[in-house]
Coordinates of C-alpha atoms and ligand atoms in Angstrom, one line a residue:
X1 CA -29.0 32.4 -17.0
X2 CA -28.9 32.5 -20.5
X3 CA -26.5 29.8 -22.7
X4 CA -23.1 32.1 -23.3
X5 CA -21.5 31.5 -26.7
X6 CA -17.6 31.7 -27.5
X7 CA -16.0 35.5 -27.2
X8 CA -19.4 36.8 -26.0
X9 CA -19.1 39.7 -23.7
X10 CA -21.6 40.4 -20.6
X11 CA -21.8 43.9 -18.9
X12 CA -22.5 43.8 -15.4
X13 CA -22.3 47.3 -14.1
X14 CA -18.7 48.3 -14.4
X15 CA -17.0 45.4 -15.3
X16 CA -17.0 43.5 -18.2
X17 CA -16.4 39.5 -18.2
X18 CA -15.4 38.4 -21.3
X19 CA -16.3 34.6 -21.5
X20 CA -13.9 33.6 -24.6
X21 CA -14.6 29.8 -24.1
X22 CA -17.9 28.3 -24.3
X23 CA -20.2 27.0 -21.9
X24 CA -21.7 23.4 -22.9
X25 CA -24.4 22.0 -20.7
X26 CA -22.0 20.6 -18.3
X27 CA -20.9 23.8 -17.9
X28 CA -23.6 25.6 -17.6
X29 CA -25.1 23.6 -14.8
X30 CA -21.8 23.8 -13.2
X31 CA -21.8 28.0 -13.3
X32 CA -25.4 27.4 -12.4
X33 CA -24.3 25.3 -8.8
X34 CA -22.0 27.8 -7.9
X35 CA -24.1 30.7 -8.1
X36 CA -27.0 29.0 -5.8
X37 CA -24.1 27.8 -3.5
X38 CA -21.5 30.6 -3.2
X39 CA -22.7 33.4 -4.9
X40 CA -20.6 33.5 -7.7
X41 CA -21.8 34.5 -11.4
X42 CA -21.2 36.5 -14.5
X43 CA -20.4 39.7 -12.7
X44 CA -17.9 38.8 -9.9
X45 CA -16.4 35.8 -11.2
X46 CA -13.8 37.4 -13.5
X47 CA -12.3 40.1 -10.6
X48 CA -12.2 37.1 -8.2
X49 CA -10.2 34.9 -10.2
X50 CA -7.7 37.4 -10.8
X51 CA -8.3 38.2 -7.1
X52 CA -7.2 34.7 -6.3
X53 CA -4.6 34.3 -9.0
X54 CA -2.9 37.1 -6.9
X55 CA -3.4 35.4 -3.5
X56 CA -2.2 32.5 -4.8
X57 CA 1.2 34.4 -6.3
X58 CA 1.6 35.8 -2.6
X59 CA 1.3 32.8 -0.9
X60 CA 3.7 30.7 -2.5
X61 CA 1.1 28.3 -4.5
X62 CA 3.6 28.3 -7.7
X63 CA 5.1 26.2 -10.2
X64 CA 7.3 26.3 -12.6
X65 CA 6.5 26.0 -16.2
X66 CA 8.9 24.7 -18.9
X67 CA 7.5 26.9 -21.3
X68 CA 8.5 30.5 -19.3
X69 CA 12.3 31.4 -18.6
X70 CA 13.3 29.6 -15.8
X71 CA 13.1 32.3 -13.0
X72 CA 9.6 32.7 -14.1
X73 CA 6.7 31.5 -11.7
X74 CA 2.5 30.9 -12.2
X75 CA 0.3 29.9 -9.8
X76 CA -0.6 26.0 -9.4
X77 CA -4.1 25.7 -11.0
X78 CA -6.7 25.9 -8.2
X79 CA -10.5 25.3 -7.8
X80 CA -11.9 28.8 -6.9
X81 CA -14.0 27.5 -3.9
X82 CA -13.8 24.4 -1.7
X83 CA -15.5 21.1 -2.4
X84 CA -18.4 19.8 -0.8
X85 CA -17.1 16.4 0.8
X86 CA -19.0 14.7 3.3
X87 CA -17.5 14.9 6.9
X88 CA -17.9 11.5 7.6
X89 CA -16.0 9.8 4.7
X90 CA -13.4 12.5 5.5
X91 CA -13.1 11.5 9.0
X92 CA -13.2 7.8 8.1
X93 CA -9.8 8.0 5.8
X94 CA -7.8 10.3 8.8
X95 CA -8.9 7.6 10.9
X96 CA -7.5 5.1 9.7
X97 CA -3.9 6.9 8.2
X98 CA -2.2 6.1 11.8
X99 CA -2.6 2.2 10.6
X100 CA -1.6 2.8 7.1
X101 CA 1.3 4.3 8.6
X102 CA 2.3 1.1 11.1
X103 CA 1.5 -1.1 8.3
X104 CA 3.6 0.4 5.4
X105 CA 6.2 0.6 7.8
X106 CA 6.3 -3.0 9.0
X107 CA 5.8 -3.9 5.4
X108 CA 9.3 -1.9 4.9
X109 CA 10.9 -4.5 7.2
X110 CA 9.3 -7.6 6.0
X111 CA 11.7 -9.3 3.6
X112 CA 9.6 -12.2 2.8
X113 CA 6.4 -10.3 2.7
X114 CA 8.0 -7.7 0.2
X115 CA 9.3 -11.2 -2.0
X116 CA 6.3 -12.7 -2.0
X117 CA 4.0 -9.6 -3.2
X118 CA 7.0 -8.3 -6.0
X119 CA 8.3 -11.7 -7.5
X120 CA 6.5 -11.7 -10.2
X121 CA 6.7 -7.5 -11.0
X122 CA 10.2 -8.2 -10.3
X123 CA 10.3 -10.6 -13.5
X124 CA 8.9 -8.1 -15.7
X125 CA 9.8 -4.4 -14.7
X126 CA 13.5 -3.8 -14.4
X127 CA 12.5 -0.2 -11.9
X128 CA 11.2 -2.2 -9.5
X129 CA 13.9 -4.8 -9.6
X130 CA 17.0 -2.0 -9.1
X131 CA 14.9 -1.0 -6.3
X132 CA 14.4 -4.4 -4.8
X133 CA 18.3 -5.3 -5.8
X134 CA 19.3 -2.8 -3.3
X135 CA 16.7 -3.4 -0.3
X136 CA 18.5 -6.9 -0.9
X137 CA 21.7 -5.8 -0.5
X138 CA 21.2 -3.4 2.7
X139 CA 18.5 -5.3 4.1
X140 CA 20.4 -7.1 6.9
X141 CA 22.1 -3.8 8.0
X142 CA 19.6 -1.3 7.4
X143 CA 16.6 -3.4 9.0
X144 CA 18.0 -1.4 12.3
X145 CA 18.3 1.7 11.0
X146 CA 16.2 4.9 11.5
X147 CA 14.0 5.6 8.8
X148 CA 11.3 8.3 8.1
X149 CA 8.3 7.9 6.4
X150 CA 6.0 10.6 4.9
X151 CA 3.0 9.1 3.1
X152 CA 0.1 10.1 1.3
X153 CA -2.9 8.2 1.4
X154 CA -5.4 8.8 -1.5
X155 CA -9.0 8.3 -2.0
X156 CA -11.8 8.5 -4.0
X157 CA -15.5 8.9 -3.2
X158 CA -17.5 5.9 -4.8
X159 CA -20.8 7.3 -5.7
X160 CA -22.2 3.7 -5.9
X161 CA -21.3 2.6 -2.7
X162 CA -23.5 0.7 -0.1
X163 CA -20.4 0.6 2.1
X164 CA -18.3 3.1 3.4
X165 CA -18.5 5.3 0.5
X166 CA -14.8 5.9 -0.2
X167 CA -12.1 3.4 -1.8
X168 CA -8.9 3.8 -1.7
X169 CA -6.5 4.6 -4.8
X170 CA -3.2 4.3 -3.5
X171 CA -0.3 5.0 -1.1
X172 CA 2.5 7.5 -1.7
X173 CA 5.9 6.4 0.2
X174 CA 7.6 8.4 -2.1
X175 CA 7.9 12.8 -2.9
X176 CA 4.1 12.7 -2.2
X177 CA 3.2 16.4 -3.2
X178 CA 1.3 18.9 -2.5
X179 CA 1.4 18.3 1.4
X180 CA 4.0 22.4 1.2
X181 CA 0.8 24.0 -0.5
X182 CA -2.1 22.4 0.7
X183 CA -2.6 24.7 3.7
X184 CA -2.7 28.1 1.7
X185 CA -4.9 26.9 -0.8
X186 CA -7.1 26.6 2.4
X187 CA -5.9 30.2 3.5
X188 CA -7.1 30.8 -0.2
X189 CA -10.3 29.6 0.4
X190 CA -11.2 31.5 2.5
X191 CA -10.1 34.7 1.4
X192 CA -12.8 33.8 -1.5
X193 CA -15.8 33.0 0.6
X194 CA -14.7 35.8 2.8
X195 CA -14.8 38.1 -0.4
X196 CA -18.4 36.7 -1.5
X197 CA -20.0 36.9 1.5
X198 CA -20.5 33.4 2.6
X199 CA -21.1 32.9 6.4
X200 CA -20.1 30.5 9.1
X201 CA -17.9 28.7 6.7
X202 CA -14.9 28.5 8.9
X203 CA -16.1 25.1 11.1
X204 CA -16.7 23.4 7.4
X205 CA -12.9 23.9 6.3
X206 CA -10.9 21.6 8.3
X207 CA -7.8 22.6 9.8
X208 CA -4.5 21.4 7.6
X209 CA -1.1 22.3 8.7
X210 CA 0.0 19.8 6.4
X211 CA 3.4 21.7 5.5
X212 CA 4.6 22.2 9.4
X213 CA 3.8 18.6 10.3
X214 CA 5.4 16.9 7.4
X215 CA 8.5 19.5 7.9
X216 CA 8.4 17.9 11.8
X217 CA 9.1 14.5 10.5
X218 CA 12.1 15.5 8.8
X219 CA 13.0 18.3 11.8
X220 CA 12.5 15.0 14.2
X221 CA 14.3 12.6 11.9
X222 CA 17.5 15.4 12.0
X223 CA 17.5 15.4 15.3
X224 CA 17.2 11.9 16.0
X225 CA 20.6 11.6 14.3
X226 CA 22.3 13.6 16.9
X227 CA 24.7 15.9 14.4
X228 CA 23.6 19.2 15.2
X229 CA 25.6 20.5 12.4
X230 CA 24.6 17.7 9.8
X231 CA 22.2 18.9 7.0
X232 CA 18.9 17.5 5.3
X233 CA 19.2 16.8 1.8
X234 CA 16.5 17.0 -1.1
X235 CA 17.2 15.1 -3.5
X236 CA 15.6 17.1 -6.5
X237 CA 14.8 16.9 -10.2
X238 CA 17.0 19.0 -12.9
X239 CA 14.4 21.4 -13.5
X240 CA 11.7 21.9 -10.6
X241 CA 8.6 22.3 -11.9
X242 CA 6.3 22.0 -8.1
X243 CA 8.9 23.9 -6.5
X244 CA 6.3 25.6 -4.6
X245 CA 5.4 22.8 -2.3
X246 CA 8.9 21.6 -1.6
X247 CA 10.2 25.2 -0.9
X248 CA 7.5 25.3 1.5
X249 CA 8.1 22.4 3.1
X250 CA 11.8 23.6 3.2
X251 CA 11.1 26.6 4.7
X252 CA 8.8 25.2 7.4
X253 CA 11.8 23.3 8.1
X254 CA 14.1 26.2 8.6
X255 CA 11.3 27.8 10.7
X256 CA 11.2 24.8 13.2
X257 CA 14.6 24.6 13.4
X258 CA 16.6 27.7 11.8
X259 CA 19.8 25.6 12.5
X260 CA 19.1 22.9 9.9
X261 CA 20.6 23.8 6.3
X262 CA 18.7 22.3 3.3
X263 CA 20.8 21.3 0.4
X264 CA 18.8 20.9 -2.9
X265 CA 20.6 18.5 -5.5
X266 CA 20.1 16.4 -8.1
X267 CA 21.1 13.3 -9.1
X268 CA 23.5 14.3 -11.5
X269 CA 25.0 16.8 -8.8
X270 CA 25.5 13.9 -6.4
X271 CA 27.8 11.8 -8.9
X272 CA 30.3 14.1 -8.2
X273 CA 29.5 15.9 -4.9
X274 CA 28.3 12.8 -3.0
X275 CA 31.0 10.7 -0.2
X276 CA 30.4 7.8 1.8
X277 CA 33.2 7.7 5.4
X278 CA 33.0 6.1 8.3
X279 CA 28.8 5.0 6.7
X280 CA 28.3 8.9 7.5
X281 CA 26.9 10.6 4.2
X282 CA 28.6 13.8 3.0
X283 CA 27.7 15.8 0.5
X284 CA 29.7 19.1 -1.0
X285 CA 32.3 18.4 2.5
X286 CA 28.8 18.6 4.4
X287 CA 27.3 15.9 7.0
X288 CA 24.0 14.6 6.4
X289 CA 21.5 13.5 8.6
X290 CA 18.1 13.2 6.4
X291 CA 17.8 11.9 2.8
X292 CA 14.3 13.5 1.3
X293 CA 13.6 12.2 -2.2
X294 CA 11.3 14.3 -4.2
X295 CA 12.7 12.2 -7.3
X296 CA 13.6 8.7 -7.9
X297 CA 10.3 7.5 -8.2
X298 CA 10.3 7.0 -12.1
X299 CA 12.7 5.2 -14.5
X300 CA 13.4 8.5 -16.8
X301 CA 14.7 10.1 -13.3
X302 CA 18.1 7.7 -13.3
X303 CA 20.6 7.6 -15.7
X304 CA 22.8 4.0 -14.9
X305 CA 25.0 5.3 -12.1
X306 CA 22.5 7.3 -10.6
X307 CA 21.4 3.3 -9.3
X308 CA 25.1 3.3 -7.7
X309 CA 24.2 6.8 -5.9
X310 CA 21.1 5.4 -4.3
X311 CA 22.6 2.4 -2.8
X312 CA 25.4 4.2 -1.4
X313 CA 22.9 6.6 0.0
X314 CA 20.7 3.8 1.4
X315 CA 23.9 2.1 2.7
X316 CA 24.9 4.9 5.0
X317 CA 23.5 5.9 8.5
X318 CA 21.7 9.0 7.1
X319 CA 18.0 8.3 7.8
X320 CA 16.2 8.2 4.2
X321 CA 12.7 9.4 3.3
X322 CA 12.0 7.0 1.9
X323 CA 14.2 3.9 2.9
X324 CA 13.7 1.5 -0.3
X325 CA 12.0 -0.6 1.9
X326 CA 9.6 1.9 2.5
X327 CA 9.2 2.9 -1.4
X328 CA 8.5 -1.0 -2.1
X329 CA 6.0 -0.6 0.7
X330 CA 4.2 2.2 -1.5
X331 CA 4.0 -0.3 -4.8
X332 CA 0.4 -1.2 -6.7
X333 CA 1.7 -5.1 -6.1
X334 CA 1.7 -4.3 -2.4
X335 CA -1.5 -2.8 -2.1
X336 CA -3.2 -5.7 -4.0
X337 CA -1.9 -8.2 -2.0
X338 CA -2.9 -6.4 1.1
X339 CA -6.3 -6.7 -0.7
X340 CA -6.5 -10.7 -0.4
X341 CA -8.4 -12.3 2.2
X342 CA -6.7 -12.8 5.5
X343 CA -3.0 -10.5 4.2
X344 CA -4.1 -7.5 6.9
X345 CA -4.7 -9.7 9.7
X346 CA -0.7 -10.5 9.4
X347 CA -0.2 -6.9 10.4
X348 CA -2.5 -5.3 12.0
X349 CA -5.5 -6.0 14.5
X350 CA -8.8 -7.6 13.3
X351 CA -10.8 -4.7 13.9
X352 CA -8.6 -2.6 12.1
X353 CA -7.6 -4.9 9.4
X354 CA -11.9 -4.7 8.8
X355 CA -12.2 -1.1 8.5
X356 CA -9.3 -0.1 6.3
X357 CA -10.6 -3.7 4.1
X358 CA -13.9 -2.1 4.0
X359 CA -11.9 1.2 1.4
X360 CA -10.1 -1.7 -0.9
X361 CA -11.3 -1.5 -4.1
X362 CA -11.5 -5.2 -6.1
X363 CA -7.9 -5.9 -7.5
X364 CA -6.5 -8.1 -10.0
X365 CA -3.4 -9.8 -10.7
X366 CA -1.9 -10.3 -14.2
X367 CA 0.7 -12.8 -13.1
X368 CA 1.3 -15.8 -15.8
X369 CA -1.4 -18.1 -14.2
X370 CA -5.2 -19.3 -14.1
X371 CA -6.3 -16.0 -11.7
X372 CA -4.0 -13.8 -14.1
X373 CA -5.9 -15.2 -17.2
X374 CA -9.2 -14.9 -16.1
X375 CA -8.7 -11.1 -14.8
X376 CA -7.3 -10.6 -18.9
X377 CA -10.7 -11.8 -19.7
X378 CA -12.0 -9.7 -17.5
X379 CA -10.9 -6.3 -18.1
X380 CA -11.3 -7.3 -21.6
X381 CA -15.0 -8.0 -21.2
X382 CA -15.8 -5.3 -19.3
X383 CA -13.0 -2.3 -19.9
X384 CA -15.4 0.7 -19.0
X385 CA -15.4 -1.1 -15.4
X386 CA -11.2 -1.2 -14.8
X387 CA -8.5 0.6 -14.9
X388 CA -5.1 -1.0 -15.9
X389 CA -2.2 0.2 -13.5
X390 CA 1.5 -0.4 -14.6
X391 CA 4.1 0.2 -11.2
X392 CA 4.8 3.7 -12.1
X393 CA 4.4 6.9 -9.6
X394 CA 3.6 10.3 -11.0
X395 CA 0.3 9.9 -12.8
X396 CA -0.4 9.3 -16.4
X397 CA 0.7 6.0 -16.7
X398 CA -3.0 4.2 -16.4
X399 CA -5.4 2.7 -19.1
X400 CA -8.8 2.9 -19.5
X401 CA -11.5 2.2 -21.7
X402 CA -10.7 1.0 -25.3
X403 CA -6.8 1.8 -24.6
X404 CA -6.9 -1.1 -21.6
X405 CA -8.9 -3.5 -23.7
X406 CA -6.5 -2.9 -26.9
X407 CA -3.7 -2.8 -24.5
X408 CA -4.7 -6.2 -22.8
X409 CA -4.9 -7.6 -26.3
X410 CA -2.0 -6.7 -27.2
X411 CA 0.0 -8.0 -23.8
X412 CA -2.3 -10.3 -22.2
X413 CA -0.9 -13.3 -23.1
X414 CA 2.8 -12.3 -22.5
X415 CA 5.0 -11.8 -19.2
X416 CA 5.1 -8.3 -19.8
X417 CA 1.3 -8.0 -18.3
X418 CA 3.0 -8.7 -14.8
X419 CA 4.0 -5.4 -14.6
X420 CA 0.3 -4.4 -14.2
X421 CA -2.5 -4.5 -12.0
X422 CA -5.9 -4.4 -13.1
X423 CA -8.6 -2.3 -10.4
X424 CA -12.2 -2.0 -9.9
X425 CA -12.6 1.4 -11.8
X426 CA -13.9 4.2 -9.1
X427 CA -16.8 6.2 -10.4
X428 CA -16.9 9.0 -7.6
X429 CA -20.3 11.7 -7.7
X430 CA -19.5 15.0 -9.5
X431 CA -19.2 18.8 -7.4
X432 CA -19.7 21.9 -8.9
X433 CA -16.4 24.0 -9.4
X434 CA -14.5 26.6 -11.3
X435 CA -10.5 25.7 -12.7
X436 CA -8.6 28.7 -12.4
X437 CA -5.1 28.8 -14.3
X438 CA -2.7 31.3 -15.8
X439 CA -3.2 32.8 -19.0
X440 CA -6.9 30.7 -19.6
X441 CA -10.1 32.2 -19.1
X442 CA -11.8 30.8 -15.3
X443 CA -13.6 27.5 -16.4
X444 CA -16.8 26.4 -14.3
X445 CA -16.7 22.3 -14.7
X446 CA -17.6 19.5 -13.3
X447 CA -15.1 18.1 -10.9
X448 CA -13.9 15.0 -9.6
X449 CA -12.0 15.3 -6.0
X450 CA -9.9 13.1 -4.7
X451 CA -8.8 13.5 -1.3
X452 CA -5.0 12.7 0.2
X453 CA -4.0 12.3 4.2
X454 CA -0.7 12.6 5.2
X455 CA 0.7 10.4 7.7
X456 CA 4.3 10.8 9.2
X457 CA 6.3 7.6 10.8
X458 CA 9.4 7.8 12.1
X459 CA 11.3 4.3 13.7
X460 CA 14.0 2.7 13.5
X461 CA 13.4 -1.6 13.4
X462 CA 10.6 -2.8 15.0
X463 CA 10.7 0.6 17.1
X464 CA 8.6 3.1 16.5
X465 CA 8.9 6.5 17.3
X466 CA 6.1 8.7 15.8
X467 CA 3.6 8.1 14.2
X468 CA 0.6 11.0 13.4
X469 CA -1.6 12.8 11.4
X470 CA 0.0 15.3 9.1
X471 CA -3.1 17.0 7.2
X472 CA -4.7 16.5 4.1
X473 CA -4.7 17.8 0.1
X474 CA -7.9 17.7 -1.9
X475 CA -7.1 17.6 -5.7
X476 CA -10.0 17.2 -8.2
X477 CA -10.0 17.3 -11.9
X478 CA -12.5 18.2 -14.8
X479 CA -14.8 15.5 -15.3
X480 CA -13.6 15.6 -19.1
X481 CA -10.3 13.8 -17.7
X482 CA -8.6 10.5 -16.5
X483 CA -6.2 11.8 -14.7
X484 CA -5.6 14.8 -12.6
X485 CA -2.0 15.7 -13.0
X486 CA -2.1 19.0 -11.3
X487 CA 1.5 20.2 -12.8
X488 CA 0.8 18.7 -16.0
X489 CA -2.6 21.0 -16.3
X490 CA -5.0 18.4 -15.5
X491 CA -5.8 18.7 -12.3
X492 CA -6.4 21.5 -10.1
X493 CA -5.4 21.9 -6.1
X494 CA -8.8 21.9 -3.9
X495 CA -9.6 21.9 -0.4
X496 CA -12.4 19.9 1.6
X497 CA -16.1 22.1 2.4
X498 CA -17.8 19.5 4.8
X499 CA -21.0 18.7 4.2
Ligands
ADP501 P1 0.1 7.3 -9.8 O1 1.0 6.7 -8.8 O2 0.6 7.4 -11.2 O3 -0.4 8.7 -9.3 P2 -2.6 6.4 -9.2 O4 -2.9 5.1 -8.8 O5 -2.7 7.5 -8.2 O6 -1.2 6.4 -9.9 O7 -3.5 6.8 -10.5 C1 -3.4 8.1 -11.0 C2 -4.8 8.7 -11.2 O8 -5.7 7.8 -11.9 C3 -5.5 8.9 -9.8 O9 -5.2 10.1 -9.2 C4 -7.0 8.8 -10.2 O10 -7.4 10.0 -10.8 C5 -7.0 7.7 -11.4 N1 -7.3 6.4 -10.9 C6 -6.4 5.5 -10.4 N2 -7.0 4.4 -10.0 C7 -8.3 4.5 -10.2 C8 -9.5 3.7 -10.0 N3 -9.4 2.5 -9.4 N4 -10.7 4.3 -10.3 C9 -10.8 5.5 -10.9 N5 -9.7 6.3 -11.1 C10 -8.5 5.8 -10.8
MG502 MG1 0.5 8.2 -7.1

C-alpha cells in the first residue's frame, strides 16, 4: 500500500474513500494488520464504518453528547473488529471474578479491615471520608442487611510478563459501565466479519450476556425484598451522557420481570421527592426495593445535602447497589493493601489468595512515613515506570510521566500525597484496530485493550446468596493516549477475538 497523505482521495471501483486524516507509520502498519487479518482496506473500509455506525444506532450502542440538543443520540465509539486476546489470560481473569466477588463483599463488612486500609486517605481526601462517615454511622445496623453488588473487574495485558501475563487495574463497586452495551458490540462484531467474509469466527467471540445477568442481580435483589409492587431506583446524573448502557440494563430489567418499574432520578430530584417511614424508602409516594447508583462516585456529583440523601438512603431497608461498604470495598487504598504480603490469606483460601496475588501489580503507599518516602523517591526516579492514582472513579484523574514526577515534587513531602497511590505502570502489547466515531473519518491505530469481568453478589451479612459470572466488556484506546475514557472520546468499546 502506498503512504496516503491528508484529503487524498482513492477510487476503488465505485466508491470513493476519502481519507481526510493522515496516516503516520503507526498507522499505516495498523491499516496494513487489518487487511492481512480481516480483509479490510481502502475500498471497503469506508461503506463498513458507516455500515456499523448504523448497526450500532439500531442496537442501542448510544450516548449522549453535550454538544447536540439533548434528544440527540451518536453511537459510543467502537473498534470496527474484535481484538485479538489470548484465551488463556481471558479465562484466567473470569476465573478468578467469583473470589473478587466473596472478597469485596467480606471486605464490605469488615469494619476494622476497611479502618485500617482508609485511615490515612481518610486524613487527606474529604470524598472518602463522607463516605466512610456514613458506613460509620449505619454500620451496626446495616452489617445485616441485604446488599447487592455488581462489580467490574479490570485488567490489562502486561507484555513483559514472565507470569501470568495480565495485572490487574482495578475494581469497580460502583456504576461500572458498559456491562448494558457490551453484548451488541459483540452482535456488532459479527455483523462486520460476517460482512467481510471471515470464517469460523463464531467459537473465537465469547459469549457475553453481560446486560441480562447484571439486570438479574438487581431483578433478584427486588425480589428478595418481598414488595412486589416496590420499584428499583437509578440514581442518575443531571444530564446522561452513557445512557445507552443503563437504558439497557433498564430494559433487561423490565424484560425479566415486566412488573418492576424503574424510576430514574437524580440527586437533586431526591432532595425533594425522597421519604424515609417505617426504614422503608419512598420516592415520588413510591416503595423501593433496590437502590442502583450510576452516580455518586465523584466529588463534583454531590452538592452538601446530597451527603444527607445518601445516608438516609443507606439507612433504610432498600437493598443498595452499592452499600458504602461495598463502594469503600472498590477503593485504590483497598486494593493496595490487599497487595501486601499475607492481607488475602485473611479472606480467602491460600490457593486462591496465590492466583488472584499472581495479577497484582507492585503498589505503593504515599502515607507520611519511611515506606511513603521512599516510594516519593521512587516514582520520582523512575516516572516513565508509575502511574500516580488519586481515590477518584471515572477516569482521568491519573499522572504519568513528567506530570507524576512534577506532581510528586510538588506534594511529596506534604499530607496531601495520602490521597494517592503510586502503581507499577502496565505496558500491555499493541493490536491492530480501526476507531470508528461520529462525524470523524474511521481511524486505523494502534490499540491498547483492557478487558472488564462482571461479577454479581448478592447477601445479606455473612450470607451469601449469589454469587456468578456476569460477562465481560473489552475497551481499548489509541496507543497515542493515557486514558481511555470511552464517553469522553478516548477510548473506544471492543470485544475479545481469542487467540
Ligand atoms: P478510574 O477509576 O479513574 O477509572 P483506573 O485505575 O481504572 O481509574 O485508571 C484509569 C485508566 O488509567 C485505566 O483504564 C488505564 O487505562 C490507566 N491505568 C490505570 N492504572 C494503570 C497502570 N498501573 N498501568 C497502566 N495504565 C494504567
Ligand atoms: Mg475505574
Amino acid at each position: 500500500m502506498s503512504i496516503i497523505n491528508q484529503n487524498q482521495s482513492v477510487t476503488h471501483g465505485e466508491k470513493i474513500l476519502n481519507l481526510s486524516f493522515a496516516l503516520n507509520p503507526n498507522e499505516m502498519t495498523a491499516f496494513e494488520d487489518l487487511k492481512h487479518t480481516f480483509g479490510i482496506h481502502e475500498g471497503n473500509l469506508s461503506v463498513l464504518s458507516e455500515d456499523a455506525k448504523d448497526f450500532a444506532l439500531h442496537k442501542g450502542i448510544v450516548m449522549r453528547t453535550l454538544d447536540l440538543p439533548k434528544d440527540a443520540r451518536v453511537p459510543v465509539p467502537f473498534c470496527i473488529v474484535p481484538s485479538c486476546f489470548p484465551q488463556k489470560l481471558f479465562d484466567y481473569a473470569v476465573e478468578l471474578q467469583q473470589h473478587i466477588n466473596y472478597l469485596l463483599y467480606t471486605i464490605a463488612h469488615s469494619k476494622e479491615f476497611l479502618q485500617e486500609c482508609l485511615a490515612s486517605t481518610i486524613e487527606t481526601d474529604e470524598f472518602t471520608a463522607n463516605i466512610f462517615k456514613i458506613y460509620e454511622a449505619v454500620e451496626k445496623r446495616n452489617n445485616q442487611q441485604p446488599s447487592l453488588g455488581l462489580i467490574r473487574s479490570d485488567y490489562l495485558m502486561n507484555h513483559d510478563s514472565e507470569d501470568v501475563g495480565i495485572k490487574q487495574i482495578e475494581n469497580n463497586t460502583i456504576a461500572a459501565s458498559f456491562g448494558g452495551l457490551s453484548p451488541s458490540v459483540r452482535d456488532l462484531h459479527e455483523h462486520i466479519l460476517e460482512k467481510l467474509g471471515v470464517k469460523d469466527f463464531d467459537c473465537k467471540m465469547p459469549f457475553n450476556d453481560s446486560a441480562s445477568d447484571l439486570a438479574k442481580g438487581v431483578v433478584m435483589a427486588w425480589d428478595y425484598y418481598e414488595n412486589k409492587s416496590a420499584a428499583v431506583l437509578f440514581v442518575v446524573e443531571e444530564v446522561t451522557t452513557n445512557i445507552g448502557d443503563q437504558r439497557a440494563i433498564e430494559y433487561a430489567i423490565s424484560e425479566l420481570e415486566s412488573q418492576i418499574e424503574v424510576l430514574r432520578c437524580t440527586f437533586a430530584e431526591l432532595r425533594t421527592h425522597l421519604k424515609v417511614l417505617d426504614n422503608k424508602l419512598y420516592v415520588k409516594e413510591k416503595e423501593v426495593a433496590v437502590v442502583y447508583y450510576r452516580v455518586g462516585y465523584m466529588p463534583e456529583h454531590y452538592e452538601l445535602q446530597d451527603w444527607e440523601t445518601r445516608l438516609e438512603i443507606e439507612r433504610s431497608h432498600a437493598i443498595k447497589c452499592p452499600s458504602v461498604g461495598l463502594h469503600l470495598a472498590g477503593t485504590k487504598k483497598v486494593q493496595l493493601c490487599l497487595a501486601q504480603p499475607g492481607m488475602l490469606e485473611r479472606f480467602l483460601p491460600c490457593e486462591v489468595a496465590d492466583k488472584l496475588r499472581r495479577v497484582f501489580a507492585s503498589q505503593y503507599s504515599l502515607d507520611m512515613d519511611e515506606a511513603g518516602d521512599q516510594a516519593v523517591e521512587l516514582g520520582m526516579a523512575n516516572p516513565s515506570q508509575f502511574v500516580l492514582k488519586p481515590e477518584r472513579e471515572g477516569g482521568g484523574n491519573n499522572k504519568y510521566g513528567e506530570d507524576l514526577r512534577s506532581f510528586l515534587q510538588e506534594i511529596g513531602s506534604t499530607q496531601q500525597r495520602q490521597a494517592y497511590i503510586l502503581m507499577e505502570r502496565v505496558i500491555p502489547p499493541v493490536v491492530s484496530n480501526c476507531i470508528i466515531q461520529s462525524n470523524k473519518a474511521p481511524q486505523p491505530c494502534s490499540i491498547t485493550c483492557e478487558l472488564g469481568i462482571y461479577g454479581v453478589i448478592l447477601g445479606s451479612g455473612d450470607k451469601i446468596y449469589y454469587n456468578y459470572n456476569a460477562g465481560h466488556v473489552l475497551r481499548s484506546k489509541a496507543t497515542s493516549s493515557n486514558e481511555g475514557g470511552i464517553v469522553a472520546g478516548f477510548g473506544a468499546l471492543d470485544s475479545p477475538y481469542l487467540t
